Amino acid sequence: MSTLGSRIKNLRIEKRMTGDELGKVLGISKSTISLYEHNKSTPDDNIKKKICSYFNVSFDWLMGISPIRSVGINQNPGKGVKIPVLGCIATGIPIETTEDILDYEEITPELAATGKFFALKIHGRSMEPRMLDGDVVIVKRQDDVESGDIAIILVNGNEATVKRVKKQTDGITLIATNTSVYEPHFYSNKEIKKLPVQILGKAVELRGKL
């Protein structure tokens, strides 16, 4: 579960900073940073505001009150924009607060300006040969897609899956490329609400391993 300490740690790691470097920015020691990150001490409101200002995140997000942070991605003008590569996404845990960050990928500032993005590492063979185990898919966050789009979907609270979506008036069908591993599965409108079937985003780019 995400805590104040883990959020501070993730912000520092995203910025590729050491505890000593962050301590200098905030005017405190690296040992104090370590205490914060391990939830053995809590920063006062002044330090919290400095953290929010430096990392450009909202106070409510830092405190775990809101799942939305001011900037979901770190951007340097004129350079690539870094987005987190997630190993998995679980139900009920906002993408911004997940601790399962494997790495970071860069997208162009032009693409980043069109919305919020994250990346997901592919597990399994259901989308072969187009997407292979270990590939990384760049995802634009949105709660709906067009019929025929490849989407990242949570079904019944399980780990997120990557499938092509076919929309019908009475429900949707999730379609794998490799039908020998995963047969097309239809969910009625009633099942979509009951399970639920939740669309997290649209796959916009694939990055394969050599």
mmCIF file with all atom_site columns, C-alpha atoms in Angstrom:
data_model
loop_
_atom_site.group_PDB
_atom_site.id
_atom_site.type_symbol
_atom_site.label_atom_id
_atom_site.label_alt_id
_atom_site.label_comp_id
_atom_site.label_asym_id
_atom_site.label_entity_id
_atom_site.label_seq_id
_atom_site.pdbx_PDB_ins_code
_atom_site.Cartn_x
_atom_site.Cartn_y
_atom_site.Cartn_z
_atom_site.occupancy
_atom_site.B_iso_or_equiv
_atom_site.pdbx_formal_charge
_atom_site.auth_seq_id
_atom_site.auth_comp_id
_atom_site.auth_asym_id
_atom_site.auth_atom_id
_atom_site.pdbx_PDB_model_num
ATOM 1   C CA . MET A 1 1   ? 0.000   0.000   0.000   1.00 0.00 ? 1   MET A CA 1
ATOM 2   C CA . SER A 1 2   ? 1.269   3.470   -0.869  1.00 0.00 ? 2   SER A CA 1
ATOM 3   C CA . THR A 1 3   ? 2.329   5.651   2.068   1.00 0.00 ? 3   THR A CA 1
ATOM 4   C CA . LEU A 1 4   ? 3.620   9.187   2.458   1.00 0.00 ? 4   LEU A CA 1
ATOM 5   C CA . GLY A 1 5   ? 7.120   7.761   2.765   1.00 0.00 ? 5   GLY A CA 1
ATOM 6   C CA . SER A 1 6   ? 6.827   5.620   -0.373  1.00 0.00 ? 6   SER A CA 1
ATOM 7   C CA . ARG A 1 7   ? 5.474   8.566   -2.367  1.00 0.00 ? 7   ARG A CA 1
ATOM 8   C CA . ILE A 1 8   ? 8.424   10.719  -1.318  1.00 0.00 ? 8   ILE A CA 1
ATOM 9   C CA . LYS A 1 9   ? 10.805  7.900   -2.239  1.00 0.00 ? 9   LYS A CA 1
ATOM 10  C CA . ASN A 1 10  ? 9.186   7.379   -5.641  1.00 0.00 ? 10  ASN A CA 1
ATOM 11  C CA . LEU A 1 11  ? 9.384   11.100  -6.397  1.00 0.00 ? 11  LEU A CA 1
ATOM 12  C CA . ARG A 1 12  ? 13.083  11.091  -5.532  1.00 0.00 ? 12  ARG A CA 1
ATOM 13  C CA . ILE A 1 13  ? 13.733  8.005   -7.681  1.00 0.00 ? 13  ILE A CA 1
ATOM 14  C CA . GLU A 1 14  ? 11.789  9.476   -10.610 1.00 0.00 ? 14  GLU A CA 1
ATOM 15  C CA . LYS A 1 15  ? 14.098  12.490  -10.429 1.00 0.00 ? 15  LYS A CA 1
ATOM 16  C CA . ARG A 1 16  ? 17.119  10.173  -10.140 1.00 0.00 ? 16  ARG A CA 1
ATOM 17  C CA . MET A 1 17  ? 18.214  11.902  -6.948  1.00 0.00 ? 17  MET A CA 1
ATOM 18  C CA . THR A 1 18  ? 20.072  10.577  -3.928  1.00 0.00 ? 18  THR A CA 1
ATOM 19  C CA . GLY A 1 19  ? 18.806  11.129  -0.415  1.00 0.00 ? 19  GLY A CA 1
ATOM 20  C CA . ASP A 1 20  ? 21.649  13.566  0.131   1.00 0.00 ? 20  ASP A CA 1
ATOM 21  C CA . GLU A 1 21  ? 20.679  15.602  -2.959  1.00 0.00 ? 21  GLU A CA 1
ATOM 22  C CA . LEU A 1 22  ? 17.023  15.812  -1.932  1.00 0.00 ? 22  LEU A CA 1
ATOM 23  C CA . GLY A 1 23  ? 18.060  16.739  1.582   1.00 0.00 ? 23  GLY A CA 1
ATOM 24  C CA . LYS A 1 24  ? 20.061  19.686  0.261   1.00 0.00 ? 24  LYS A CA 1
ATOM 25  C CA . VAL A 1 25  ? 17.065  20.876  -1.774  1.00 0.00 ? 25  VAL A CA 1
ATOM 26  C CA . LEU A 1 26  ? 14.824  20.728  1.293   1.00 0.00 ? 26  LEU A CA 1
ATOM 27  C CA . GLY A 1 27  ? 17.446  22.014  3.748   1.00 0.00 ? 27  GLY A CA 1
ATOM 28  C CA . ILE A 1 28  ? 17.518  18.837  5.836   1.00 0.00 ? 28  ILE A CA 1
ATOM 29  C CA . SER A 1 29  ? 19.901  15.882  6.279   1.00 0.00 ? 29  SER A CA 1
ATOM 30  C CA . LYS A 1 30  ? 19.883  12.696  4.197   1.00 0.00 ? 30  LYS A CA 1
ATOM 31  C CA . SER A 1 31  ? 19.219  10.720  7.379   1.00 0.00 ? 31  SER A CA 1
ATOM 32  C CA . THR A 1 32  ? 15.989  12.691  7.832   1.00 0.00 ? 32  THR A CA 1
ATOM 33  C CA . ILE A 1 33  ? 15.038  11.861  4.242   1.00 0.00 ? 33  ILE A CA 1
ATOM 34  C CA . SER A 1 34  ? 15.613  8.194   5.057   1.00 0.00 ? 34  SER A CA 1
ATOM 35  C CA . LEU A 1 35  ? 13.367  8.467   8.124   1.00 0.00 ? 35  LEU A CA 1
ATOM 36  C CA . TYR A 1 36  ? 10.618  10.007  5.970   1.00 0.00 ? 36  TYR A CA 1
ATOM 37  C CA . GLU A 1 37  ? 10.885  7.310   3.299   1.00 0.00 ? 37  GLU A CA 1
ATOM 38  C CA . HIS A 1 38  ? 10.734  4.519   5.870   1.00 0.00 ? 38  HIS A CA 1
ATOM 39  C CA . ASN A 1 39  ? 7.746   6.138   7.618   1.00 0.00 ? 39  ASN A CA 1
ATOM 40  C CA . LYS A 1 40  ? 9.706   6.538   10.840  1.00 0.00 ? 40  LYS A CA 1
ATOM 41  C CA . SER A 1 41  ? 9.221   10.299  10.864  1.00 0.00 ? 41  SER A CA 1
ATOM 42  C CA . THR A 1 42  ? 6.727   12.681  9.266   1.00 0.00 ? 42  THR A CA 1
ATOM 43  C CA . PRO A 1 43  ? 7.765   15.934  7.596   1.00 0.00 ? 43  PRO A CA 1
ATOM 44  C CA . ASP A 1 44  ? 6.147   19.105  8.886   1.00 0.00 ? 44  ASP A CA 1
ATOM 45  C CA . ASP A 1 45  ? 3.826   21.095  6.641   1.00 0.00 ? 45  ASP A CA 1
ATOM 46  C CA . ASN A 1 46  ? 6.613   23.433  5.538   1.00 0.00 ? 46  ASN A CA 1
ATOM 47  C CA . ILE A 1 47  ? 8.725   20.511  4.260   1.00 0.00 ? 47  ILE A CA 1
ATOM 48  C CA . LYS A 1 48  ? 5.682   18.932  2.642   1.00 0.00 ? 48  LYS A CA 1
ATOM 49  C CA . LYS A 1 49  ? 5.022   22.165  0.742   1.00 0.00 ? 49  LYS A CA 1
ATOM 50  C CA . LYS A 1 50  ? 8.660   22.279  -0.387  1.00 0.00 ? 50  LYS A CA 1
ATOM 51  C CA . ILE A 1 51  ? 8.367   18.694  -1.661  1.00 0.00 ? 51  ILE A CA 1
ATOM 52  C CA . CYS A 1 52  ? 5.166   19.551  -3.551  1.00 0.00 ? 52  CYS A CA 1
ATOM 53  C CA . SER A 1 53  ? 6.717   22.652  -5.066  1.00 0.00 ? 53  SER A CA 1
ATOM 54  C CA . TYR A 1 54  ? 9.952   20.944  -6.108  1.00 0.00 ? 54  TYR A CA 1
ATOM 55  C CA . PHE A 1 55  ? 8.310   17.882  -7.668  1.00 0.00 ? 55  PHE A CA 1
ATOM 56  C CA . ASN A 1 56  ? 5.254   19.792  -8.935  1.00 0.00 ? 56  ASN A CA 1
ATOM 57  C CA . VAL A 1 57  ? 2.705   17.561  -7.230  1.00 0.00 ? 57  VAL A CA 1
ATOM 58  C CA . SER A 1 58  ? -0.421  18.498  -5.300  1.00 0.00 ? 58  SER A CA 1
ATOM 59  C CA . PHE A 1 59  ? -0.473  18.529  -1.508  1.00 0.00 ? 59  PHE A CA 1
ATOM 60  C CA . ASP A 1 60  ? -3.546  16.269  -1.474  1.00 0.00 ? 60  ASP A CA 1
ATOM 61  C CA . TRP A 1 61  ? -1.776  13.693  -3.679  1.00 0.00 ? 61  TRP A CA 1
ATOM 62  C CA . LEU A 1 62  ? 1.300   13.725  -1.461  1.00 0.00 ? 62  LEU A CA 1
ATOM 63  C CA . MET A 1 63  ? -0.890  13.145  1.582   1.00 0.00 ? 63  MET A CA 1
ATOM 64  C CA . GLY A 1 64  ? -2.805  10.322  -0.110  1.00 0.00 ? 64  GLY A CA 1
ATOM 65  C CA . ILE A 1 65  ? -6.081  12.253  -0.087  1.00 0.00 ? 65  ILE A CA 1
ATOM 66  C CA . SER A 1 66  ? -6.385  12.489  -3.870  1.00 0.00 ? 66  SER A CA 1
ATOM 67  C CA . PRO A 1 67  ? -5.222  10.016  -6.543  1.00 0.00 ? 67  PRO A CA 1
ATOM 68  C CA . ILE A 1 68  ? -4.450  12.873  -8.950  1.00 0.00 ? 68  ILE A CA 1
ATOM 69  C CA . ARG A 1 69  ? -1.088  14.589  -8.937  1.00 0.00 ? 69  ARG A CA 1
ATOM 70  C CA . SER A 1 70  ? -0.506  17.917  -10.655 1.00 0.00 ? 70  SER A CA 1
ATOM 71  C CA . VAL A 1 71  ? 1.904   16.426  -13.177 1.00 0.00 ? 71  VAL A CA 1
ATOM 72  C CA . GLY A 1 72  ? 1.678   12.717  -13.974 1.00 0.00 ? 72  GLY A CA 1
ATOM 73  C CA . ILE A 1 73  ? 4.944   12.829  -15.923 1.00 0.00 ? 73  ILE A CA 1
ATOM 74  C CA . ASN A 1 74  ? 8.288   14.552  -15.550 1.00 0.00 ? 74  ASN A CA 1
ATOM 75  C CA . GLN A 1 75  ? 9.133   16.862  -18.381 1.00 0.00 ? 75  GLN A CA 1
ATOM 76  C CA . ASN A 1 76  ? 12.240  18.790  -19.360 1.00 0.00 ? 76  ASN A CA 1
ATOM 77  C CA . PRO A 1 77  ? 11.525  21.380  -22.090 1.00 0.00 ? 77  PRO A CA 1
ATOM 78  C CA . GLY A 1 78  ? 12.941  20.276  -25.418 1.00 0.00 ? 78  GLY A CA 1
ATOM 79  C CA . LYS A 1 79  ? 13.776  16.785  -24.163 1.00 0.00 ? 79  LYS A CA 1
ATOM 80  C CA . GLY A 1 80  ? 11.971  13.484  -23.922 1.00 0.00 ? 80  GLY A CA 1
ATOM 81  C CA . VAL A 1 81  ? 9.294   13.120  -21.284 1.00 0.00 ? 81  VAL A CA 1
ATOM 82  C CA . LYS A 1 82  ? 9.763   10.309  -18.787 1.00 0.00 ? 82  LYS A CA 1
ATOM 83  C CA . ILE A 1 83  ? 6.864   8.029   -17.916 1.00 0.00 ? 83  ILE A CA 1
ATOM 84  C CA . PRO A 1 84  ? 6.910   5.055   -15.518 1.00 0.00 ? 84  PRO A CA 1
ATOM 85  C CA . VAL A 1 85  ? 7.038   1.466   -16.765 1.00 0.00 ? 85  VAL A CA 1
ATOM 86  C CA . LEU A 1 86  ? 4.727   -0.590  -14.554 1.00 0.00 ? 86  LEU A CA 1
ATOM 87  C CA . GLY A 1 87  ? 5.069   -4.304  -13.973 1.00 0.00 ? 87  GLY A CA 1
ATOM 88  C CA . CYS A 1 88  ? 1.404   -4.711  -13.110 1.00 0.00 ? 88  CYS A CA 1
ATOM 89  C CA . ILE A 1 89  ? -1.684  -2.702  -12.262 1.00 0.00 ? 89  ILE A CA 1
ATOM 90  C CA . ALA A 1 90  ? -4.068  -3.837  -9.557  1.00 0.00 ? 90  ALA A CA 1
ATOM 91  C CA . THR A 1 91  ? -7.643  -2.778  -9.000  1.00 0.00 ? 91  THR A CA 1
ATOM 92  C CA . GLY A 1 92  ? -8.331  0.009   -6.516  1.00 0.00 ? 92  GLY A CA 1
ATOM 93  C CA . ILE A 1 93  ? -4.769  1.352   -6.629  1.00 0.00 ? 93  ILE A CA 1
ATOM 94  C CA . PRO A 1 94  ? -4.385  4.608   -8.590  1.00 0.00 ? 94  PRO A CA 1
ATOM 95  C CA . ILE A 1 95  ? -1.739  4.377   -11.295 1.00 0.00 ? 95  ILE A CA 1
ATOM 96  C CA . GLU A 1 96  ? 0.010   7.438   -9.856  1.00 0.00 ? 96  GLU A CA 1
ATOM 97  C CA . THR A 1 97  ? 0.562   5.731   -6.505  1.00 0.00 ? 97  THR A CA 1
ATOM 98  C CA . THR A 1 98  ? 1.612   2.238   -7.573  1.00 0.00 ? 98  THR A CA 1
ATOM 99  C CA . GLU A 1 99  ? 4.990   1.149   -6.238  1.00 0.00 ? 99  GLU A CA 1
ATOM 100 C CA . ASP A 1 100 ? 5.555   -1.457  -8.953  1.00 0.00 ? 100 ASP A CA 1
ATOM 101 C CA . ILE A 1 101 ? 7.695   0.832   -11.130 1.00 0.00 ? 101 ILE A CA 1
ATOM 102 C CA . LEU A 1 102 ? 10.223  -1.197  -13.115 1.00 0.00 ? 102 LEU A CA 1
ATOM 103 C CA . ASP A 1 103 ? 11.861  1.528   -15.159 1.00 0.00 ? 103 ASP A CA 1
ATOM 104 C CA . TYR A 1 104 ? 11.153  4.678   -17.148 1.00 0.00 ? 104 TYR A CA 1
ATOM 105 C CA . GLU A 1 105 ? 10.577  5.252   -20.861 1.00 0.00 ? 105 GLU A CA 1
ATOM 106 C CA . GLU A 1 106 ? 10.705  8.503   -22.776 1.00 0.00 ? 106 GLU A CA 1
ATOM 107 C CA . ILE A 1 107 ? 8.026   9.843   -25.098 1.00 0.00 ? 107 ILE A CA 1
ATOM 108 C CA . THR A 1 108 ? 8.142   12.988  -27.197 1.00 0.00 ? 108 THR A CA 1
ATOM 109 C CA . PRO A 1 109 ? 6.936   16.279  -25.672 1.00 0.00 ? 109 PRO A CA 1
ATOM 110 C CA . GLU A 1 110 ? 4.431   16.492  -28.538 1.00 0.00 ? 110 GLU A CA 1
ATOM 111 C CA . LEU A 1 111 ? 2.850   13.156  -27.573 1.00 0.00 ? 111 LEU A CA 1
ATOM 112 C CA . ALA A 1 112 ? 2.967   14.006  -23.868 1.00 0.00 ? 112 ALA A CA 1
ATOM 113 C CA . ALA A 1 113 ? 1.036   17.211  -24.511 1.00 0.00 ? 113 ALA A CA 1
ATOM 114 C CA . THR A 1 114 ? -1.962  15.197  -25.738 1.00 0.00 ? 114 THR A CA 1
ATOM 115 C CA . GLY A 1 115 ? -2.771  13.571  -22.382 1.00 0.00 ? 115 GLY A CA 1
ATOM 116 C CA . LYS A 1 116 ? -1.436  11.469  -19.504 1.00 0.00 ? 116 LYS A CA 1
ATOM 117 C CA . PHE A 1 117 ? 0.628   8.383   -20.206 1.00 0.00 ? 117 PHE A CA 1
ATOM 118 C CA . PHE A 1 118 ? 2.202   5.365   -18.539 1.00 0.00 ? 118 PHE A CA 1
ATOM 119 C CA . ALA A 1 119 ? 3.941   2.261   -19.879 1.00 0.00 ? 119 ALA A CA 1
ATOM 120 C CA . LEU A 1 120 ? 3.174   -1.381  -19.122 1.00 0.00 ? 120 LEU A CA 1
ATOM 121 C CA . LYS A 1 121 ? 5.451   -4.399  -19.468 1.00 0.00 ? 121 LYS A CA 1
ATOM 122 C CA . ILE A 1 122 ? 3.819   -7.230  -21.394 1.00 0.00 ? 122 ILE A CA 1
ATOM 123 C CA . HIS A 1 123 ? 3.487   -10.583 -19.614 1.00 0.00 ? 123 HIS A CA 1
ATOM 124 C CA . GLY A 1 124 ? 2.485   -13.772 -21.400 1.00 0.00 ? 124 GLY A CA 1
ATOM 125 C CA . ARG A 1 125 ? 1.894   -14.836 -24.998 1.00 0.00 ? 125 ARG A CA 1
ATOM 126 C CA . SER A 1 126 ? -1.722  -13.816 -25.635 1.00 0.00 ? 126 SER A CA 1
ATOM 127 C CA . MET A 1 127 ? -0.823  -10.944 -28.003 1.00 0.00 ? 127 MET A CA 1
ATOM 128 C CA . GLU A 1 128 ? 1.907   -12.761 -29.966 1.00 0.00 ? 128 GLU A CA 1
ATOM 129 C CA . PRO A 1 129 ? 3.262   -12.272 -32.556 1.00 0.00 ? 129 PRO A CA 1
ATOM 130 C CA . ARG A 1 130 ? 2.520   -8.539  -32.445 1.00 0.00 ? 130 ARG A CA 1
ATOM 131 C CA . MET A 1 131 ? 3.425   -8.084  -28.754 1.00 0.00 ? 131 MET A CA 1
ATOM 132 C CA . LEU A 1 132 ? 5.974   -10.368 -27.141 1.00 0.00 ? 132 LEU A CA 1
ATOM 133 C CA . ASP A 1 133 ? 6.588   -11.221 -23.505 1.00 0.00 ? 133 ASP A CA 1
ATOM 134 C CA . GLY A 1 134 ? 8.836   -8.496  -22.093 1.00 0.00 ? 134 GLY A CA 1
ATOM 135 C CA . ASP A 1 135 ? 7.859   -5.815  -24.625 1.00 0.00 ? 135 ASP A CA 1
ATOM 136 C CA . VAL A 1 136 ? 6.740   -2.432  -23.336 1.00 0.00 ? 136 VAL A CA 1
ATOM 137 C CA . VAL A 1 137 ? 3.533   -0.769  -24.500 1.00 0.00 ? 137 VAL A CA 1
ATOM 138 C CA . ILE A 1 138 ? 3.017   2.996   -24.207 1.00 0.00 ? 138 ILE A CA 1
ATOM 139 C CA . VAL A 1 139 ? -0.479  3.742   -22.927 1.00 0.00 ? 139 VAL A CA 1
ATOM 140 C CA . LYS A 1 140 ? -2.597  6.882   -23.092 1.00 0.00 ? 140 LYS A CA 1
ATOM 141 C CA . ARG A 1 141 ? -4.825  7.058   -20.040 1.00 0.00 ? 141 ARG A CA 1
ATOM 142 C CA . GLN A 1 142 ? -8.525  7.082   -20.905 1.00 0.00 ? 142 GLN A CA 1
ATOM 143 C CA . ASP A 1 143 ? -11.580 5.242   -19.645 1.00 0.00 ? 143 ASP A CA 1
ATOM 144 C CA . ASP A 1 144 ? -12.999 4.388   -23.066 1.00 0.00 ? 144 ASP A CA 1
ATOM 145 C CA . VAL A 1 145 ? -11.701 3.383   -26.505 1.00 0.00 ? 145 VAL A CA 1
ATOM 146 C CA . GLU A 1 146 ? -13.036 2.898   -30.019 1.00 0.00 ? 146 GLU A CA 1
ATOM 147 C CA . SER A 1 147 ? -14.017 -0.550  -31.251 1.00 0.00 ? 147 SER A CA 1
ATOM 148 C CA . GLY A 1 148 ? -10.920 -2.171  -32.726 1.00 0.00 ? 148 GLY A CA 1
ATOM 149 C CA . ASP A 1 149 ? -8.461  -0.362  -30.444 1.00 0.00 ? 149 ASP A CA 1
ATOM 150 C CA . ILE A 1 150 ? -5.944  -2.236  -28.299 1.00 0.00 ? 150 ILE A CA 1
ATOM 151 C CA . ALA A 1 151 ? -6.606  -1.361  -24.674 1.00 0.00 ? 151 ALA A CA 1
ATOM 152 C CA . ILE A 1 152 ? -5.355  -2.050  -21.168 1.00 0.00 ? 152 ILE A CA 1
ATOM 153 C CA . ILE A 1 153 ? -8.220  -3.561  -19.208 1.00 0.00 ? 153 ILE A CA 1
ATOM 154 C CA . LEU A 1 154 ? -8.919  -4.746  -15.661 1.00 0.00 ? 154 LEU A CA 1
ATOM 155 C CA . VAL A 1 155 ? -11.423 -7.594  -15.371 1.00 0.00 ? 155 VAL A CA 1
ATOM 156 C CA . ASN A 1 156 ? -12.881 -8.558  -11.999 1.00 0.00 ? 156 ASN A CA 1
ATOM 157 C CA . GLY A 1 157 ? -10.022 -6.950  -10.106 1.00 0.00 ? 157 GLY A CA 1
ATOM 158 C CA . ASN A 1 158 ? -7.338  -9.114  -11.699 1.00 0.00 ? 158 ASN A CA 1
ATOM 159 C CA . GLU A 1 159 ? -4.033  -7.862  -13.055 1.00 0.00 ? 159 GLU A CA 1
ATOM 160 C CA . ALA A 1 160 ? -4.365  -5.608  -16.104 1.00 0.00 ? 160 ALA A CA 1
ATOM 161 C CA . THR A 1 161 ? -4.512  -7.341  -19.473 1.00 0.00 ? 161 THR A CA 1
ATOM 162 C CA . VAL A 1 162 ? -3.784  -6.049  -22.980 1.00 0.00 ? 162 VAL A CA 1
ATOM 163 C CA . LYS A 1 163 ? -6.430  -6.987  -25.548 1.00 0.00 ? 163 LYS A CA 1
ATOM 164 C CA . ARG A 1 164 ? -8.157  -5.679  -28.661 1.00 0.00 ? 164 ARG A CA 1
ATOM 165 C CA . VAL A 1 165 ? -11.651 -4.408  -27.869 1.00 0.00 ? 165 VAL A CA 1
ATOM 166 C CA . LYS A 1 166 ? -14.650 -5.147  -30.083 1.00 0.00 ? 166 LYS A CA 1
ATOM 167 C CA . LYS A 1 167 ? -17.734 -3.198  -29.074 1.00 0.00 ? 167 LYS A CA 1
ATOM 168 C CA . GLN A 1 168 ? -21.266 -4.505  -29.510 1.00 0.00 ? 168 GLN A CA 1
ATOM 169 C CA . THR A 1 169 ? -24.621 -3.086  -28.467 1.00 0.00 ? 169 THR A CA 1
ATOM 170 C CA . ASP A 1 170 ? -24.992 -5.746  -25.764 1.00 0.00 ? 170 ASP A CA 1
ATOM 171 C CA . GLY A 1 171 ? -21.383 -5.737  -24.487 1.00 0.00 ? 171 GLY A CA 1
ATOM 172 C CA . ILE A 1 172 ? -17.753 -6.020  -25.529 1.00 0.00 ? 172 ILE A CA 1
ATOM 173 C CA . THR A 1 173 ? -15.449 -8.799  -26.669 1.00 0.00 ? 173 THR A CA 1
ATOM 174 C CA . LEU A 1 174 ? -11.789 -8.902  -25.660 1.00 0.00 ? 174 LEU A CA 1
ATOM 175 C CA . ILE A 1 175 ? -9.690  -10.407 -28.426 1.00 0.00 ? 175 ILE A CA 1
ATOM 176 C CA . ALA A 1 176 ? -6.136  -11.714 -28.227 1.00 0.00 ? 176 ALA A CA 1
ATOM 177 C CA . THR A 1 177 ? -3.872  -11.935 -31.264 1.00 0.00 ? 177 THR A CA 1
ATOM 178 C CA . ASN A 1 178 ? -2.797  -15.430 -30.235 1.00 0.00 ? 178 ASN A CA 1
ATOM 179 C CA . THR A 1 179 ? -6.158  -17.201 -30.046 1.00 0.00 ? 179 THR A CA 1
ATOM 180 C CA . SER A 1 180 ? -4.464  -20.544 -29.287 1.00 0.00 ? 180 SER A CA 1
ATOM 181 C CA . VAL A 1 181 ? -3.614  -19.145 -25.849 1.00 0.00 ? 181 VAL A CA 1
ATOM 182 C CA . TYR A 1 182 ? -6.591  -16.876 -25.182 1.00 0.00 ? 182 TYR A CA 1
ATOM 183 C CA . GLU A 1 183 ? -9.934  -17.304 -26.934 1.00 0.00 ? 183 GLU A CA 1
ATOM 184 C CA . PRO A 1 184 ? -12.105 -14.209 -27.540 1.00 0.00 ? 184 PRO A CA 1
ATOM 185 C CA . HIS A 1 185 ? -14.168 -13.490 -24.432 1.00 0.00 ? 185 HIS A CA 1
ATOM 186 C CA . PHE A 1 186 ? -17.502 -11.673 -24.473 1.00 0.00 ? 186 PHE A CA 1
ATOM 187 C CA . TYR A 1 187 ? -18.732 -9.597  -21.511 1.00 0.00 ? 187 TYR A CA 1
ATOM 188 C CA . SER A 1 188 ? -22.332 -8.424  -21.416 1.00 0.00 ? 188 SER A CA 1
ATOM 189 C CA . ASN A 1 189 ? -23.218 -4.893  -20.340 1.00 0.00 ? 189 ASN A CA 1
ATOM 190 C CA . LYS A 1 190 ? -24.416 -6.361  -17.047 1.00 0.00 ? 190 LYS A CA 1
ATOM 191 C CA . GLU A 1 191 ? -21.078 -8.135  -16.481 1.00 0.00 ? 191 GLU A CA 1
ATOM 192 C CA . ILE A 1 192 ? -19.150 -4.980  -17.381 1.00 0.00 ? 192 ILE A CA 1
ATOM 193 C CA . LYS A 1 193 ? -20.811 -3.194  -14.464 1.00 0.00 ? 193 LYS A CA 1
ATOM 194 C CA . LYS A 1 194 ? -20.894 -6.137  -12.039 1.00 0.00 ? 194 LYS A CA 1
ATOM 195 C CA . LEU A 1 195 ? -17.344 -7.552  -12.341 1.00 0.00 ? 195 LEU A CA 1
ATOM 196 C CA . PRO A 1 196 ? -16.398 -4.790  -13.354 1.00 0.00 ? 196 PRO A CA 1
ATOM 197 C CA . VAL A 1 197 ? -14.625 -4.593  -16.713 1.00 0.00 ? 197 VAL A CA 1
ATOM 198 C CA . GLN A 1 198 ? -12.601 -1.375  -16.573 1.00 0.00 ? 198 GLN A CA 1
ATOM 199 C CA . ILE A 1 199 ? -10.669 0.264   -19.419 1.00 0.00 ? 199 ILE A CA 1
ATOM 200 C CA . LEU A 1 200 ? -7.529  2.000   -18.155 1.00 0.00 ? 200 LEU A CA 1
ATOM 201 C CA . GLY A 1 201 ? -6.106  3.298   -21.405 1.00 0.00 ? 201 GLY A CA 1
ATOM 202 C CA . LYS A 1 202 ? -5.348  2.887   -25.084 1.00 0.00 ? 202 LYS A CA 1
ATOM 203 C CA . ALA A 1 203 ? -2.125  1.355   -26.413 1.00 0.00 ? 203 ALA A CA 1
ATOM 204 C CA . VAL A 1 204 ? -0.501  3.943   -28.689 1.00 0.00 ? 204 VAL A CA 1
ATOM 205 C CA . GLU A 1 205 ? 3.034   2.632   -29.162 1.00 0.00 ? 205 GLU A CA 1
ATOM 206 C CA . LEU A 1 206 ? 4.952   -0.636  -28.793 1.00 0.00 ? 206 LEU A CA 1
ATOM 207 C CA . ARG A 1 207 ? 8.605   -0.907  -27.875 1.00 0.00 ? 207 ARG A CA 1
ATOM 208 C CA . GLY A 1 208 ? 10.150  -4.315  -28.363 1.00 0.00 ? 208 GLY A CA 1
ATOM 209 C CA . LYS A 1 209 ? 13.320  -5.783  -26.953 1.00 0.00 ? 209 LYS A CA 1
ATOM 210 C CA . LEU A 1 210 ? 16.232  -6.693  -29.199 1.00 0.00 ? 210 LEU A CA 1
#
